[in-house]
Short mmCIF file of C-alpha atoms in Angstrom, two decimals:
data_model
loop_
_atom_site.label_atom_id
_atom_site.label_comp_id
_atom_site.label_asym_id
_atom_site.label_seq_id
_atom_site.Cartn_x
_atom_site.Cartn_y
_atom_site.Cartn_z
CA MET A 1 -0.04 -0.13 0.05
CA PHE A 2 2.79 2.40 0.93
CA GLY A 3 4.61 1.82 -1.96
CA ALA A 4 1.95 2.24 -4.63
CA GLN A 5 1.12 5.56 -2.52
CA GLY A 6 4.54 6.49 -2.94
CA LEU A 7 4.39 5.85 -6.68
CA ASN A 8 2.01 8.16 -7.29
CA SER A 9 2.78 10.97 -5.35
CA ALA A 10 5.91 10.70 -7.46
CA MET A 11 4.13 10.42 -10.76
CA ASP A 12 1.93 13.50 -9.34
CA ILE A 13 5.43 15.17 -8.55
CA ILE A 14 6.52 14.72 -12.31
CA GLY A 15 3.13 15.33 -14.14
CA VAL A 16 3.27 18.65 -12.00
CA GLU A 17 6.55 19.70 -13.21
CA ASP A 18 6.00 18.22 -16.50
CA GLU A 19 3.16 20.52 -17.19
CA ASP A 20 5.45 23.61 -15.31
CA PHE A 21 7.56 22.88 -18.30
CA GLU A 22 5.28 23.10 -20.86
CA ASN A 23 3.84 26.08 -19.44
CA ASP A 24 7.54 27.76 -19.31
CA MET A 25 8.16 26.45 -22.97
CA THR A 26 4.40 27.73 -23.84
CA ASP A 27 5.56 31.61 -22.76
CA LEU A 28 8.79 31.58 -23.92
CA LEU A 29 7.49 30.78 -27.40
CA ASP A 30 5.15 33.32 -27.13
CA ASP A 31 7.10 35.93 -25.97
CA ASN A 32 9.35 35.11 -29.11
CA CYS A 33 7.24 34.39 -31.83
CA THR A 34 4.63 37.47 -31.35
CA TYR A 35 4.72 38.14 -35.36
CA PHE A 36 4.81 34.42 -35.80
CA ASN A 37 1.57 33.03 -34.74
CA ASP A 38 -0.11 33.85 -38.21
CA MET A 39 0.65 35.29 -42.11
CA LYS A 40 -2.07 38.05 -41.83
CA GLU A 41 0.21 39.83 -38.67
CA LEU A 42 3.58 38.42 -40.35
CA LYS A 43 3.42 39.78 -43.49
CA LYS A 44 2.96 43.00 -41.85
CA HIS A 45 6.28 43.46 -40.58
CA PRO A 46 9.70 43.43 -43.49
CA THR A 47 11.84 42.09 -41.28
CA HIS A 48 10.23 39.39 -39.48
CA LEU A 49 9.12 38.31 -43.17
CA LEU A 50 12.29 37.86 -44.05
CA VAL A 51 13.75 36.23 -41.70
CA PHE A 52 10.40 33.70 -41.82
CA LEU A 53 11.63 33.33 -45.69
CA HIS A 54 15.08 33.15 -45.35
CA HIS A 55 14.47 30.01 -42.82
CA VAL A 56 11.70 28.75 -45.35
CA ILE A 57 14.11 28.67 -48.28
CA LEU A 58 16.70 26.76 -46.10
CA GLN A 59 14.42 24.18 -44.88
CA PHE A 60 11.47 23.69 -47.04
CA ASP A 61 10.08 24.34 -50.26
CA PRO A 62 9.58 28.08 -50.87
CA ALA A 63 7.23 28.27 -53.19
CA PRO A 64 3.76 27.97 -51.53
CA LEU A 65 5.18 30.74 -48.86
CA LEU A 66 6.33 33.00 -52.01
CA CYS A 67 2.61 31.82 -53.76
CA TYR A 68 0.50 33.05 -50.62
CA LEU A 69 2.50 36.67 -50.62
CA HIS A 70 2.14 37.33 -54.36
CA ALA A 71 -1.69 36.22 -54.51
CA ASP A 72 -2.14 39.25 -52.13
CA LEU A 73 -0.23 41.58 -54.30
CA LEU A 74 -3.10 40.77 -57.29
CA SER A 75 -6.21 41.68 -54.95
CA ASN A 76 -4.73 45.20 -54.96
CA LEU A 77 -4.24 45.65 -58.69
CA SER A 78 -6.81 47.23 -61.37
CA ALA A 79 -8.26 45.32 -64.33
CA LYS A 80 -5.46 45.99 -66.27
CA GLU A 81 -2.68 45.43 -63.98
CA THR A 82 -4.54 41.99 -63.09
CA LYS A 83 -4.36 40.22 -66.00
CA LYS A 84 -0.74 41.18 -66.80
CA GLN A 85 0.43 40.23 -63.33
CA PHE A 86 -1.83 37.45 -63.47
CA ALA A 87 0.23 36.19 -66.51
CA GLU A 88 3.86 36.33 -63.78
CA PHE A 89 1.96 34.78 -61.35
CA TYR A 90 0.86 31.85 -63.92
CA ASN A 91 4.51 31.53 -64.84
CA TYR A 92 5.98 31.69 -61.39
CA PHE A 93 3.80 29.27 -59.71
CA LEU A 94 1.15 27.54 -62.16
CA ASP A 95 3.03 26.73 -64.82
CA LYS A 96 3.89 22.60 -65.53
CA SER A 97 7.37 23.58 -65.77
CA ALA A 98 7.65 26.35 -63.38
CA CYS A 99 10.47 26.10 -61.06
CA LEU A 100 8.49 27.43 -58.15
CA ARG A 101 4.80 25.31 -59.12
CA VAL A 102 2.44 24.78 -56.26
CA SER A 103 -0.60 22.76 -55.69
CA VAL A 104 -4.15 24.14 -56.30
CA PRO A 105 -7.36 23.08 -56.14
CA GLN A 106 -8.49 20.32 -57.91
CA SER A 107 -11.49 22.62 -59.50
CA ILE A 108 -9.00 25.11 -60.55
CA SER A 109 -6.48 22.83 -61.91
CA TYR A 110 -9.33 21.90 -64.22
CA GLU A 111 -10.04 24.99 -65.75
CA LEU A 112 -6.70 26.02 -66.19
CA ASP A 113 -6.42 22.53 -68.43
CA ARG A 114 -8.99 23.47 -70.24
CA THR A 115 -9.09 27.08 -71.15
CA ARG A 116 -6.10 29.35 -71.65
CA TYR A 117 -5.74 31.93 -68.38
CA ASP A 118 -5.46 35.05 -70.53
CA LEU A 119 -8.67 34.23 -71.27
CA PHE A 120 -10.49 34.24 -67.63
CA SER A 121 -11.59 37.32 -66.78
CA ASP A 122 -9.59 39.71 -64.26
CA GLU A 123 -12.27 39.02 -61.22
CA THR A 124 -11.99 35.52 -61.90
CA GLN A 125 -8.42 35.63 -62.02
CA LYS A 126 -8.48 37.27 -58.66
CA SER A 127 -10.76 34.49 -57.56
CA TYR A 128 -8.65 31.76 -58.40
CA ALA A 129 -5.74 33.74 -57.04
CA LYS A 130 -7.26 34.16 -53.52
CA ASP A 131 -8.87 30.22 -53.83
CA ILE A 132 -4.91 29.35 -54.80
CA GLN A 133 -3.14 31.11 -51.59
CA SER A 134 -5.62 29.77 -48.68
CA HIS A 135 -4.45 26.54 -50.57
CA GLN A 136 -1.06 27.22 -49.70
CA LEU A 137 -2.15 27.99 -45.87
CA CYS A 138 -1.79 24.34 -44.62
CA GLU A 139 1.77 24.26 -45.42
CA ILE A 140 2.75 27.50 -44.42
CA CYS A 141 1.54 26.77 -40.80
CA LYS A 142 3.55 23.69 -40.26
CA GLN A 143 6.34 26.11 -42.11
CA LEU A 144 5.48 28.60 -38.65
CA GLN A 145 5.19 26.08 -36.16
CA ASP A 146 8.98 24.57 -37.36
CA PHE A 147 10.06 28.11 -37.28
CA ARG A 148 8.61 28.73 -33.81
CA GLN A 149 10.54 25.80 -32.56
CA LYS A 150 13.19 26.42 -33.73
CA ARG A 151 13.70 30.17 -32.72
CA MET A 152 13.02 28.75 -29.11
CA MET A 153 16.23 26.67 -29.33
CA GLY A 154 18.06 29.20 -31.35
CA MET A 155 18.25 27.50 -34.52
CA THR A 156 16.84 30.22 -36.79
CA PRO A 157 18.98 32.39 -38.86
CA ASN A 158 18.87 36.48 -38.17
CA GLU A 159 18.29 36.62 -34.54
CA SER A 160 20.18 40.16 -34.14
CA GLU A 161 18.47 41.46 -37.11
CA LEU A 162 15.56 40.38 -35.35
CA LYS A 163 16.35 41.85 -31.80
CA ASP A 164 17.82 45.09 -32.91
CA VAL A 165 14.05 45.79 -34.76
CA GLU A 166 12.55 44.15 -31.28
CA ASN A 167 14.31 46.00 -28.75
CA HIS A 168 13.63 49.11 -30.70
CA ARG A 169 12.14 52.08 -28.73
CA ASP A 170 9.78 53.91 -30.76
CA THR A 171 10.64 57.57 -31.05
CA LEU A 172 9.51 60.35 -33.40
CA ARG A 173 13.08 60.90 -34.82
CA ILE A 174 13.03 57.13 -35.48
CA PRO A 175 9.47 55.26 -35.91
CA ARG A 176 9.20 51.79 -35.29
CA GLU A 177 8.23 51.74 -39.00
CA MET A 178 11.70 53.50 -40.35
CA LYS A 179 13.36 51.12 -38.07
CA GLU A 180 12.09 48.20 -39.51
CA ARG A 181 12.65 49.37 -42.90
CA SER A 182 16.00 50.15 -42.32
CA VAL A 183 17.18 46.45 -41.00
CA ALA A 184 15.14 44.92 -43.44
CA GLU A 185 16.85 46.50 -46.12
CA LYS A 186 20.53 45.66 -44.92
CA LEU A 187 19.05 42.07 -44.72
CA LEU A 188 17.99 41.87 -47.84
CA ASP A 189 21.12 43.09 -49.45
CA LYS A 190 23.05 40.48 -47.59
CA LEU A 191 20.29 37.64 -48.86
CA PHE A 192 20.92 38.85 -51.92
CA GLU A 193 24.23 38.47 -51.32
CA GLN A 194 24.74 35.30 -49.82
CA GLN A 195 22.19 33.55 -52.77
CA PRO A 196 24.80 31.20 -54.63
CA GLN A 197 24.99 29.59 -51.47
CA ILE A 198 21.49 29.88 -50.43
CA VAL A 199 19.99 28.46 -53.43
CA PRO A 200 22.75 26.39 -55.24
CA ASP A 201 20.67 25.97 -58.54
CA GLU A 202 21.03 28.96 -60.61
CA GLU A 203 17.30 29.05 -62.41
CA LYS A 204 15.75 28.23 -59.04
CA CYS A 205 17.49 30.22 -57.12
CA HIS A 206 16.65 33.44 -59.61
CA SER A 207 12.84 32.51 -59.70
CA ILE A 208 13.14 32.72 -55.77
CA PHE A 209 15.15 35.78 -54.98
CA SER A 210 13.16 37.55 -58.09
CA ALA A 211 9.88 36.77 -56.37
CA VAL A 212 10.93 37.73 -53.16
CA ALA A 213 13.00 41.04 -54.53
CA VAL A 214 9.15 42.21 -56.09
CA TYR A 215 6.87 41.43 -52.71
CA MET A 216 9.36 43.47 -50.49
CA LYS A 217 9.21 46.27 -53.06
CA GLN A 218 6.18 47.50 -51.53
CA PHE A 219 7.32 48.25 -48.47
CA GLY A 220 9.54 50.53 -49.97
CA LEU A 221 12.72 48.89 -49.74
CA LYS A 222 15.44 49.80 -51.93
CA ILE A 223 15.59 46.64 -53.93
CA LYS A 224 19.31 45.58 -55.81
CA PRO A 225 18.28 44.77 -59.53
CA VAL A 226 18.11 41.25 -60.36
CA ASP A 227 19.83 39.80 -63.16
CA SER A 228 17.78 39.04 -65.78
CA LYS A 229 20.56 37.14 -68.16
CA LYS A 230 20.61 34.53 -65.34
CA SER A 231 16.97 33.03 -65.95
CA LYS A 232 15.01 32.06 -68.91
CA ARG A 233 12.28 33.48 -67.25
CA SER A 234 10.68 37.56 -66.89
CA ILE A 235 10.85 38.89 -63.64
CA PHE A 236 7.89 39.76 -62.19
CA GLY A 237 6.71 43.40 -63.21
CA ILE A 238 8.38 45.38 -60.13
CA LYS A 239 7.62 48.84 -61.47
CA ASN A 240 3.72 48.24 -61.24
CA ILE A 241 3.74 46.96 -57.77
CA PRO A 242 1.58 49.28 -55.41
CA SER A 243 3.30 50.18 -52.23
CA ILE A 244 1.32 49.81 -49.39
CA PRO A 245 -0.12 53.21 -47.88
CA ASN A 246 0.95 55.05 -45.23
CA ARG A 247 1.87 52.82 -42.50
CA TRP A 248 5.23 52.41 -44.47
CA LYS A 249 5.87 55.73 -45.39
CA PRO A 250 7.77 57.79 -42.39
CA THR A 251 6.49 60.59 -40.99
CA PRO A 252 7.94 63.88 -41.85
CA VAL A 253 10.21 65.03 -39.05
CA ASP A 254 11.16 68.62 -38.67
CA ASN A 255 14.49 68.70 -37.47
CA ARG A 256 14.89 72.94 -37.97
CA ARG A 257 16.04 74.52 -34.67
CA PRO A 258 13.69 76.77 -33.26
CA ASP A 259 14.26 80.61 -34.11
CA PRO A 260 15.15 82.21 -30.22
CA GLU A 261 13.91 85.68 -31.61
CA VAL A 262 10.38 83.99 -31.60
CA GLY A 263 7.78 84.98 -29.09
CA LYS A 264 10.34 88.01 -27.70
CA ASP A 265 8.59 91.07 -27.74
CA ARG A 266 9.60 93.89 -29.80
CA LYS A 267 10.70 97.15 -28.92
#
């Protein structure tokens, strides 16, 4: 009897310790990954998004994530620009020979097989892009979960850049958005310099980093030109991607010193 009670007590203690450990791990995970819980939040923050993109490129097939992001761009375009950009979207993510080809809903695959994509109306193209975007979420959620777990263990790249942004104190002179954009630009330059080591296959490397460059341009980042001679495919129409309004435009700061004579009574 005593032995059984002792064993049960020991198991209870172990159970409590395990629960406390799991709670501690969850707290740590939540503290570190505020922006990495879902894509709707993550895609608002260029530095965090770039760090996640880097992780995905190193560990997974980045096509679902890049497809998801570019489907977003189509939703904000005019009818004329939708037609043009859907052609690029198709060539990069839907064409059977595309380096970044993704899986699509069966109904859309059937329609694309029987009808040329350029014959669809712009509204149909946007609808297809939205459905294809949703279709990628399952894989992206797995990638986000992997990133959160790896970051908790200190196994994700560019942690110093993340901390630089996360520890920044928002000021009138340097708003948080300006800081995020500045760090993201430096990180993007670093990734482009490292791209041959990150993705050895030249054709796929060019496709991936062209797609990254186009999406990041909407944050107002300065993008280094991608050498189109290295790829047989055309690059997305970078000039036609709309910028995110207001949020990523820095607030003008008046650095002029006040005139000491202003306010004095004139004699």
